[in-house]
């Protein structure tokens, strides 16, 4: 059965985001590790990244993004039934960031949990929330992507430390009766994939059950790049096929922001103009699970994304995990 035939549709009624105050430019990084602004810009498109302050935790970033999204939605925190936080950088091993956000928002009802799919986390969390809504179990949901990747980086490894930043983005989903038409607003299709064989290409070399430490991010960048373009192109194509749309129907791709060259190569393989891709990697770098809602927030606020536009969210990350979501704004 086509994903378009459902009783409830998850409408995305608002978006919000938060970026830590401190900005770290490529030039400032080049003073501490052997790299240059030119190398980073040419290979990745990144010019700067935001870095959380001492004591500022993932749950703080997530809560600020959630407050902004709730304010844009015009609903109080008590109206939320479920919070899903996508993160690979929780404040603590447990409890979840989501329950901390729930408390910081002053909520005592509903339920909250984290989803761990690294850079694909927001797409995973969105799909999980969408399925709760389709099942008729919840009405209003906060889906948040929040990360403090600066805390996972080996700041002496120039191959990885230049690529990442901190931030958070959030959306509010609301269950609306589906019209089961291609013009329905909200989440029209989602697709998730993973393949654990590629663990060693992108992972963190620590954890409570292995080393009892937090560890550092390790990556074979070139191989990740190759898999990213192949997997993202395939998952976008499959998500379109699931819902009966064509690449030409997409108004905006809102991708995970890993590397400008990955974004452009994926769009080109899909036969899409790169002007249709929302790019924030220059300002935010790779914020993992936060990057899709951060990019969405930028393009909604600057007026590029308008009500009725067809959006494709796509992401790939450690695991490997990857996925996409087709959304009518
Ligand atoms: N500054 C200067 N030189 C550098 C730096 C740096 N920051 N980092 C690496 N180099 C050097 C390397 O040492 C190497 O030197 P050598 O030829 O003397 O050995 C040279 O640059 C080329 O290194 P490569 O790793 O082959 O460079 P590449 O063109 O592949 O770019 C990059 C590296 C930017 C990491 C790229 O592979 C990439 O973006 N991969 C995708 C990884 C990614 O985005 N992961 C994020 C998570 S997954 C995801 O989100 C999709």
Short mmCIF file of C-alpha atoms and ligand atoms in Angstrom, two decimals:
data_model
loop_
_atom_site.label_atom_id
_atom_site.label_comp_id
_atom_site.label_asym_id
_atom_site.label_seq_id
_atom_site.Cartn_x
_atom_site.Cartn_y
_atom_site.Cartn_z
CA UNK A 1 0.00 0.00 0.00
CA UNK A 2 1.30 3.46 -0.84
CA UNK A 3 2.50 5.50 2.11
CA UNK A 4 0.06 8.18 1.00
CA UNK A 5 -2.88 6.07 2.30
CA UNK A 6 -2.97 6.72 6.02
CA UNK A 7 -5.53 8.04 8.49
CA UNK A 8 -3.25 10.51 10.24
CA UNK A 9 -0.66 12.76 8.66
CA UNK A 10 2.22 14.29 10.66
CA UNK A 11 2.20 17.97 9.81
CA UNK A 12 5.36 19.90 10.57
CA UNK A 13 3.84 22.98 12.16
CA UNK A 14 7.00 24.77 13.33
CA UNK A 15 10.77 24.69 13.42
CA UNK A 16 13.31 26.26 15.78
CA UNK A 17 17.03 26.08 16.36
CA UNK A 18 19.86 27.08 18.64
CA UNK A 19 23.56 27.63 18.00
CA UNK A 20 26.11 28.23 20.77
CA UNK A 21 27.50 31.76 20.87
CA UNK A 22 31.16 30.90 20.30
CA UNK A 23 32.26 30.73 16.65
CA UNK A 24 35.46 28.94 15.69
CA UNK A 25 36.74 30.01 12.27
CA UNK A 26 39.02 28.00 10.01
CA UNK A 27 41.73 30.60 10.59
CA UNK A 28 41.50 30.13 14.35
CA UNK A 29 41.70 26.34 13.91
CA UNK A 30 44.72 26.70 11.65
CA UNK A 31 46.53 28.27 14.60
CA UNK A 32 46.18 25.05 16.62
CA UNK A 33 46.38 22.23 14.05
CA UNK A 34 48.26 21.91 10.75
CA UNK A 35 45.60 23.02 8.27
CA UNK A 36 44.56 26.06 6.27
CA UNK A 37 41.34 27.92 5.57
CA UNK A 38 41.88 27.21 1.85
CA UNK A 39 42.18 23.42 2.36
CA UNK A 40 39.04 23.24 4.52
CA UNK A 41 36.95 25.45 2.23
CA UNK A 42 38.07 23.67 -0.93
CA UNK A 43 37.54 20.11 0.40
CA UNK A 44 34.43 20.68 2.52
CA UNK A 45 32.87 24.14 2.01
CA UNK A 46 33.16 24.74 5.79
CA UNK A 47 34.21 28.25 6.89
CA UNK A 48 33.29 28.20 10.58
CA UNK A 49 31.52 26.18 13.27
CA UNK A 50 29.81 26.95 16.59
CA UNK A 51 31.26 25.45 19.79
CA UNK A 52 29.32 24.95 23.03
CA UNK A 53 30.59 26.85 26.07
CA UNK A 54 32.06 25.04 29.07
CA UNK A 55 29.13 23.65 31.01
CA UNK A 56 26.72 24.04 28.09
CA UNK A 57 25.35 20.58 27.38
CA UNK A 58 23.43 18.89 24.60
CA UNK A 59 20.23 19.12 26.64
CA UNK A 60 20.71 22.91 26.98
CA UNK A 61 21.03 23.31 23.20
CA UNK A 62 18.07 20.99 22.64
CA UNK A 63 15.89 22.85 25.13
CA UNK A 64 16.58 26.24 23.50
CA UNK A 65 15.73 24.86 20.04
CA UNK A 66 12.57 23.24 21.45
CA UNK A 67 11.46 26.49 23.12
CA UNK A 68 11.84 28.36 19.82
CA UNK A 69 9.90 25.70 17.90
CA UNK A 70 7.10 25.70 20.51
CA UNK A 71 6.94 29.48 20.39
CA UNK A 72 6.68 29.43 16.57
CA UNK A 73 3.99 26.72 16.85
CA UNK A 74 2.08 28.82 19.38
CA UNK A 75 1.49 25.87 21.70
CA UNK A 76 2.60 25.36 25.31
CA UNK A 77 5.00 22.58 26.34
CA UNK A 78 2.16 20.86 28.21
CA UNK A 79 0.46 20.16 24.87
CA UNK A 80 3.34 17.89 23.82
CA UNK A 81 2.69 14.14 24.13
CA UNK A 82 6.13 12.85 23.14
CA UNK A 83 9.68 14.13 22.80
CA UNK A 84 12.22 12.32 20.63
CA UNK A 85 15.79 13.60 20.73
CA UNK A 86 18.27 12.42 18.14
CA UNK A 87 21.77 12.62 19.56
CA UNK A 88 25.08 10.77 19.70
CA UNK A 89 26.46 13.14 22.32
CA UNK A 90 24.18 12.83 25.40
CA UNK A 91 24.94 14.80 28.57
CA UNK A 92 25.33 11.52 30.43
CA UNK A 93 25.31 7.83 29.45
CA UNK A 94 21.83 7.81 30.99
CA UNK A 95 19.19 9.13 31.43
CA UNK A 96 18.24 10.31 27.97
CA UNK A 97 18.66 13.89 26.81
CA UNK A 98 14.94 13.79 25.99
CA UNK A 99 13.89 13.35 29.62
CA UNK A 100 16.18 16.23 30.61
CA UNK A 101 14.56 18.41 27.95
CA UNK A 102 11.13 17.35 29.19
CA UNK A 103 12.08 18.51 32.68
CA UNK A 104 13.71 21.74 31.47
CA UNK A 105 10.52 22.57 29.56
CA UNK A 106 8.57 22.11 32.81
CA UNK A 107 6.61 19.15 31.48
CA UNK A 108 5.37 16.36 33.73
CA UNK A 109 3.19 14.53 31.21
CA UNK A 110 3.92 12.56 28.06
CA UNK A 111 7.04 10.49 27.41
CA UNK A 112 10.51 11.17 26.10
CA UNK A 113 13.37 9.12 24.71
CA UNK A 114 16.53 9.40 22.60
CA UNK A 115 17.29 7.91 19.20
CA UNK A 116 20.89 7.08 18.25
CA UNK A 117 21.68 7.04 14.55
CA UNK A 118 24.48 9.64 14.57
CA UNK A 119 24.23 11.97 11.55
CA UNK A 120 21.02 10.26 10.35
CA UNK A 121 19.49 10.70 13.80
CA UNK A 122 17.03 13.44 12.92
CA UNK A 123 15.60 11.50 9.97
CA UNK A 124 15.34 8.40 12.17
CA UNK A 125 13.63 10.37 14.96
CA UNK A 126 11.23 11.94 12.48
CA UNK A 127 10.30 8.50 11.11
CA UNK A 128 9.76 7.14 14.64
CA UNK A 129 7.56 10.11 15.56
CA UNK A 130 5.65 9.86 12.29
CA UNK A 131 4.84 6.22 12.98
CA UNK A 132 3.54 7.03 16.49
CA UNK A 133 1.31 9.66 14.89
CA UNK A 134 0.14 7.31 12.12
CA UNK A 135 -0.72 4.73 14.81
CA UNK A 136 -2.96 7.33 16.45
CA UNK A 137 -1.06 7.20 19.75
CA UNK A 138 0.06 10.84 20.00
CA UNK A 139 -1.08 14.24 18.72
CA UNK A 140 1.73 16.73 19.32
CA UNK A 141 5.38 15.70 19.15
CA UNK A 142 8.69 17.48 19.55
CA UNK A 143 11.45 16.01 17.37
CA UNK A 144 14.86 17.42 18.20
CA UNK A 145 18.35 16.90 16.79
CA UNK A 146 21.01 18.14 19.22
CA UNK A 147 24.74 17.56 19.42
CA UNK A 148 27.94 18.69 21.10
CA UNK A 149 30.35 16.91 18.75
CA UNK A 150 33.15 19.23 19.89
CA UNK A 151 33.33 16.98 22.97
CA UNK A 152 34.02 13.86 20.86
CA UNK A 153 36.76 15.26 18.68
CA UNK A 154 40.46 14.57 18.80
CA UNK A 155 41.57 18.19 18.41
CA UNK A 156 45.02 17.03 17.25
CA UNK A 157 43.56 15.06 14.28
CA UNK A 158 43.26 17.52 11.40
CA UNK A 159 41.42 14.91 9.33
CA UNK A 160 38.36 15.09 11.61
CA UNK A 161 38.48 18.08 13.96
CA UNK A 162 37.92 20.62 11.16
CA UNK A 163 34.65 18.99 10.08
CA UNK A 164 32.26 19.25 13.00
CA UNK A 165 30.35 21.77 15.11
CA UNK A 166 27.71 22.01 17.86
CA UNK A 167 24.04 22.97 17.58
CA UNK A 168 20.41 21.93 17.85
CA UNK A 169 17.25 22.09 15.77
CA UNK A 170 13.68 21.10 16.58
CA UNK A 171 10.35 20.65 14.86
CA UNK A 172 6.83 20.33 16.24
CA UNK A 173 4.68 17.67 14.57
CA UNK A 174 0.90 17.64 14.86
CA UNK A 175 -1.47 14.82 13.86
CA UNK A 176 -3.93 16.00 11.22
CA UNK A 177 -6.54 13.96 9.34
CA UNK A 178 -4.94 12.80 6.08
CA UNK A 179 -6.66 13.69 2.82
CA UNK A 180 -4.57 10.98 1.13
CA UNK A 181 -3.74 13.26 -1.74
CA UNK A 182 -0.38 14.21 -3.17
CA UNK A 183 -1.06 17.75 -1.99
CA UNK A 184 -1.36 16.67 1.68
CA UNK A 185 0.88 18.73 3.92
CA UNK A 186 3.22 16.92 6.31
CA UNK A 187 5.38 13.80 6.18
CA UNK A 188 4.50 11.89 2.99
CA UNK A 189 7.12 9.13 3.16
CA UNK A 190 10.15 8.03 5.17
CA UNK A 191 12.84 5.44 4.46
CA UNK A 192 15.52 4.16 6.84
CA UNK A 193 18.52 1.92 6.21
CA UNK A 194 21.57 0.68 8.08
CA UNK A 195 24.54 -1.57 7.38
CA UNK A 196 26.71 -2.49 10.36
CA UNK A 197 29.50 -3.89 8.20
CA UNK A 198 30.92 -0.39 7.83
CA UNK A 199 31.48 0.27 11.54
CA UNK A 200 35.20 0.84 11.12
CA UNK A 201 34.82 3.64 8.57
CA UNK A 202 33.21 6.00 11.10
CA UNK A 203 32.99 5.35 14.83
CA UNK A 204 33.98 6.58 18.29
CA UNK A 205 36.80 4.62 19.92
CA UNK A 206 35.27 4.57 23.39
CA UNK A 207 32.10 3.90 25.34
CA UNK A 208 30.82 2.73 28.72
CA UNK A 209 30.83 -0.99 27.87
CA UNK A 210 34.11 -1.12 25.94
CA UNK A 211 36.67 1.34 27.30
CA UNK A 212 34.61 3.02 30.07
CA UNK A 213 35.59 6.33 28.47
CA UNK A 214 33.84 8.66 26.04
CA UNK A 215 36.41 8.20 23.25
CA UNK A 216 37.14 10.14 20.10
CA UNK A 217 35.60 10.18 16.64
CA UNK A 218 37.57 8.19 14.05
CA UNK A 219 36.86 8.25 10.34
CA UNK A 220 38.13 7.10 6.97
CA UNK A 221 36.88 10.19 5.19
CA UNK A 222 37.42 9.19 1.60
CA UNK A 223 35.48 5.92 1.93
CA UNK A 224 32.69 7.59 3.89
CA UNK A 225 32.38 10.14 1.10
CA UNK A 226 31.96 7.44 -1.56
CA UNK A 227 29.31 5.51 0.41
CA UNK A 228 27.48 8.74 1.27
CA UNK A 229 26.87 9.79 -2.32
CA UNK A 230 25.78 6.27 -3.40
CA UNK A 231 23.49 5.65 -0.42
CA UNK A 232 21.92 9.10 -0.37
CA UNK A 233 21.12 9.06 -4.06
CA UNK A 234 19.52 5.61 -3.71
CA UNK A 235 17.45 6.44 -0.64
CA UNK A 236 16.13 9.68 -2.14
CA UNK A 237 15.14 7.79 -5.30
CA UNK A 238 13.39 5.05 -3.29
CA UNK A 239 11.54 7.56 -1.11
CA UNK A 240 10.26 9.35 -4.20
CA UNK A 241 9.20 6.03 -5.77
CA UNK A 242 7.34 5.03 -2.57
CA UNK A 243 5.18 8.12 -2.83
CA UNK A 244 4.86 8.53 -6.61
CA UNK A 245 6.94 11.69 -6.98
CA UNK A 246 9.83 12.51 -9.33
CA UNK A 247 13.06 14.41 -8.58
CA UNK A 248 11.66 17.36 -10.55
CA UNK A 249 8.77 17.61 -8.05
CA UNK A 250 11.14 18.44 -5.18
CA UNK A 251 11.33 22.15 -4.41
CA UNK A 252 14.15 21.88 -1.86
CA UNK A 253 16.57 19.21 -0.69
CA UNK A 254 17.31 19.80 2.99
CA UNK A 255 20.29 17.50 3.49
CA UNK A 256 22.51 16.52 6.34
CA UNK A 257 25.38 19.00 6.12
CA UNK A 258 28.59 16.96 6.06
CA UNK A 259 30.47 18.34 3.12
CA UNK A 260 29.45 20.68 0.33
CA UNK A 261 30.87 18.27 -2.26
CA UNK A 262 28.64 15.43 -0.97
CA UNK A 263 25.58 17.71 -1.23
CA UNK A 264 26.42 18.77 -4.76
CA UNK A 265 27.38 15.29 -5.99
CA UNK A 266 24.13 13.81 -4.62
CA UNK A 267 21.98 16.52 -6.24
CA UNK A 268 23.80 16.12 -9.55
CA UNK A 269 23.35 12.33 -9.52
CA UNK A 270 19.62 12.90 -8.97
CA UNK A 271 19.57 15.24 -11.96
CA UNK A 272 18.71 18.21 -9.74
CA UNK A 273 20.04 21.73 -9.87
CA UNK A 274 22.38 22.43 -6.93
CA UNK A 275 20.49 25.71 -6.40
CA UNK A 276 17.67 23.56 -4.99
CA UNK A 277 19.89 22.34 -2.13
CA UNK A 278 19.83 24.18 1.20
CA UNK A 279 23.45 24.62 2.24
CA UNK A 280 24.50 25.69 5.75
CA UNK A 281 27.66 23.62 6.07
CA UNK A 282 29.70 26.80 5.44
CA UNK A 283 28.39 28.37 8.68
CA UNK A 284 27.53 25.35 10.87
CA UNK A 285 29.93 22.61 9.68
CA UNK A 286 28.70 19.07 10.38
CA UNK A 287 26.42 19.17 13.44
CA UNK A 288 25.39 15.52 13.04
CA UNK A 289 21.74 14.98 14.06
CA UNK A 290 21.18 18.74 14.37
CA UNK A 291 22.11 19.63 10.82
CA UNK A 292 18.85 18.95 8.97
CA UNK A 293 16.59 20.96 11.33
CA UNK A 294 19.23 23.71 11.54
CA UNK A 295 19.24 24.00 7.73
CA UNK A 296 15.45 23.81 7.62
CA UNK A 297 15.18 26.65 10.11
CA UNK A 298 17.50 28.86 8.07
CA UNK A 299 15.60 28.32 4.81
CA UNK A 300 12.16 28.75 6.41
CA UNK A 301 13.25 31.98 8.10
CA UNK A 302 14.86 33.49 4.99
CA UNK A 303 11.69 32.76 3.00
CA UNK A 304 13.09 30.21 0.54
CA UNK A 305 10.86 27.43 1.88
CA UNK A 306 7.19 28.38 1.52
CA UNK A 307 3.96 26.64 2.57
CA UNK A 308 3.15 23.88 0.08
CA UNK A 309 6.77 23.32 -1.01
CA UNK A 310 7.90 19.71 -1.37
CA UNK A 311 11.02 19.02 0.73
CA UNK A 312 13.38 16.05 0.79
CA UNK A 313 15.34 15.54 4.01
CA UNK A 314 18.24 13.11 3.65
CA UNK A 315 21.12 12.03 5.86
CA UNK A 316 23.82 9.46 6.33
CA UNK A 317 26.01 8.72 9.33
CA UNK A 318 28.03 6.27 11.38
CA UNK A 319 26.82 2.69 11.55
CA UNK A 320 26.34 3.16 8.64
CA UNK A 321 22.84 4.54 8.93
CA UNK A 322 21.02 6.52 6.28
CA UNK A 323 17.53 7.65 5.43
CA UNK A 324 15.23 10.20 3.88
CA UNK A 325 11.90 11.87 4.52
CA UNK A 326 9.61 13.51 1.98
CA UNK A 327 7.71 16.40 3.54
CA UNK A 328 5.20 18.88 2.18
CA UNK A 329 5.78 22.12 4.11
N1 LIG B 1 44.14 20.21 6.41
C1 LIG B 1 45.12 19.99 5.51
N2 LIG B 1 45.36 18.76 5.01
C2 LIG B 1 44.57 17.75 5.42
C3 LIG B 1 43.54 17.94 6.36
C4 LIG B 1 43.34 19.22 6.85
N3 LIG B 1 42.37 19.51 7.75
N4 LIG B 1 42.92 16.75 6.58
C5 LIG B 1 43.56 15.85 5.81
N5 LIG B 1 44.55 16.45 5.11
C6 LIG B 1 45.48 15.86 4.16
C7 LIG B 1 45.64 14.38 4.36
O1 LIG B 1 46.61 14.12 5.36
C8 LIG B 1 46.12 13.95 3.00
O2 LIG B 1 47.48 14.22 2.89
P1 LIG B 1 48.46 13.19 2.14
O3 LIG B 1 47.95 13.12 0.73
O4 LIG B 1 49.79 13.84 2.27
O5 LIG B 1 48.31 11.90 2.88
C9 LIG B 1 45.37 14.86 2.06
O6 LIG B 1 44.93 16.00 2.86
C10 LIG B 1 44.18 14.23 1.41
O7 LIG B 1 43.41 13.58 2.40
P2 LIG B 1 42.06 12.86 2.05
O8 LIG B 1 41.47 12.32 3.32
O9 LIG B 1 42.27 11.88 0.94
O10 LIG B 1 41.22 14.10 1.50
P3 LIG B 1 39.78 14.15 0.87
O11 LIG B 1 39.78 14.90 -0.36
O12 LIG B 1 39.11 12.78 0.88
O13 LIG B 1 38.99 15.05 1.93
C11 LIG B 1 37.45 14.84 3.75
C12 LIG B 1 38.88 14.64 3.27
C13 LIG B 1 37.13 16.30 3.72
C14 LIG B 1 37.36 14.30 5.17
C15 LIG B 1 36.51 14.06 2.83
O14 LIG B 1 36.95 12.76 2.61
C16 LIG B 1 35.11 14.01 3.39
O15 LIG B 1 34.46 15.01 3.59
N6 LIG B 1 34.59 12.80 3.61
C17 LIG B 1 33.26 12.65 4.13
C18 LIG B 1 33.37 12.42 5.56
C19 LIG B 1 32.27 13.07 6.33
O16 LIG B 1 31.72 14.07 5.99
N7 LIG B 1 31.98 12.45 7.45
C20 LIG B 1 31.05 12.99 8.34
C21 LIG B 1 30.17 11.99 8.93
S1 LIG B 1 29.39 10.98 7.74
C22 LIG B 1 28.45 11.97 6.96
O17 LIG B 1 28.02 12.89 7.54
C23 LIG B 1 28.07 11.68 5.57
#
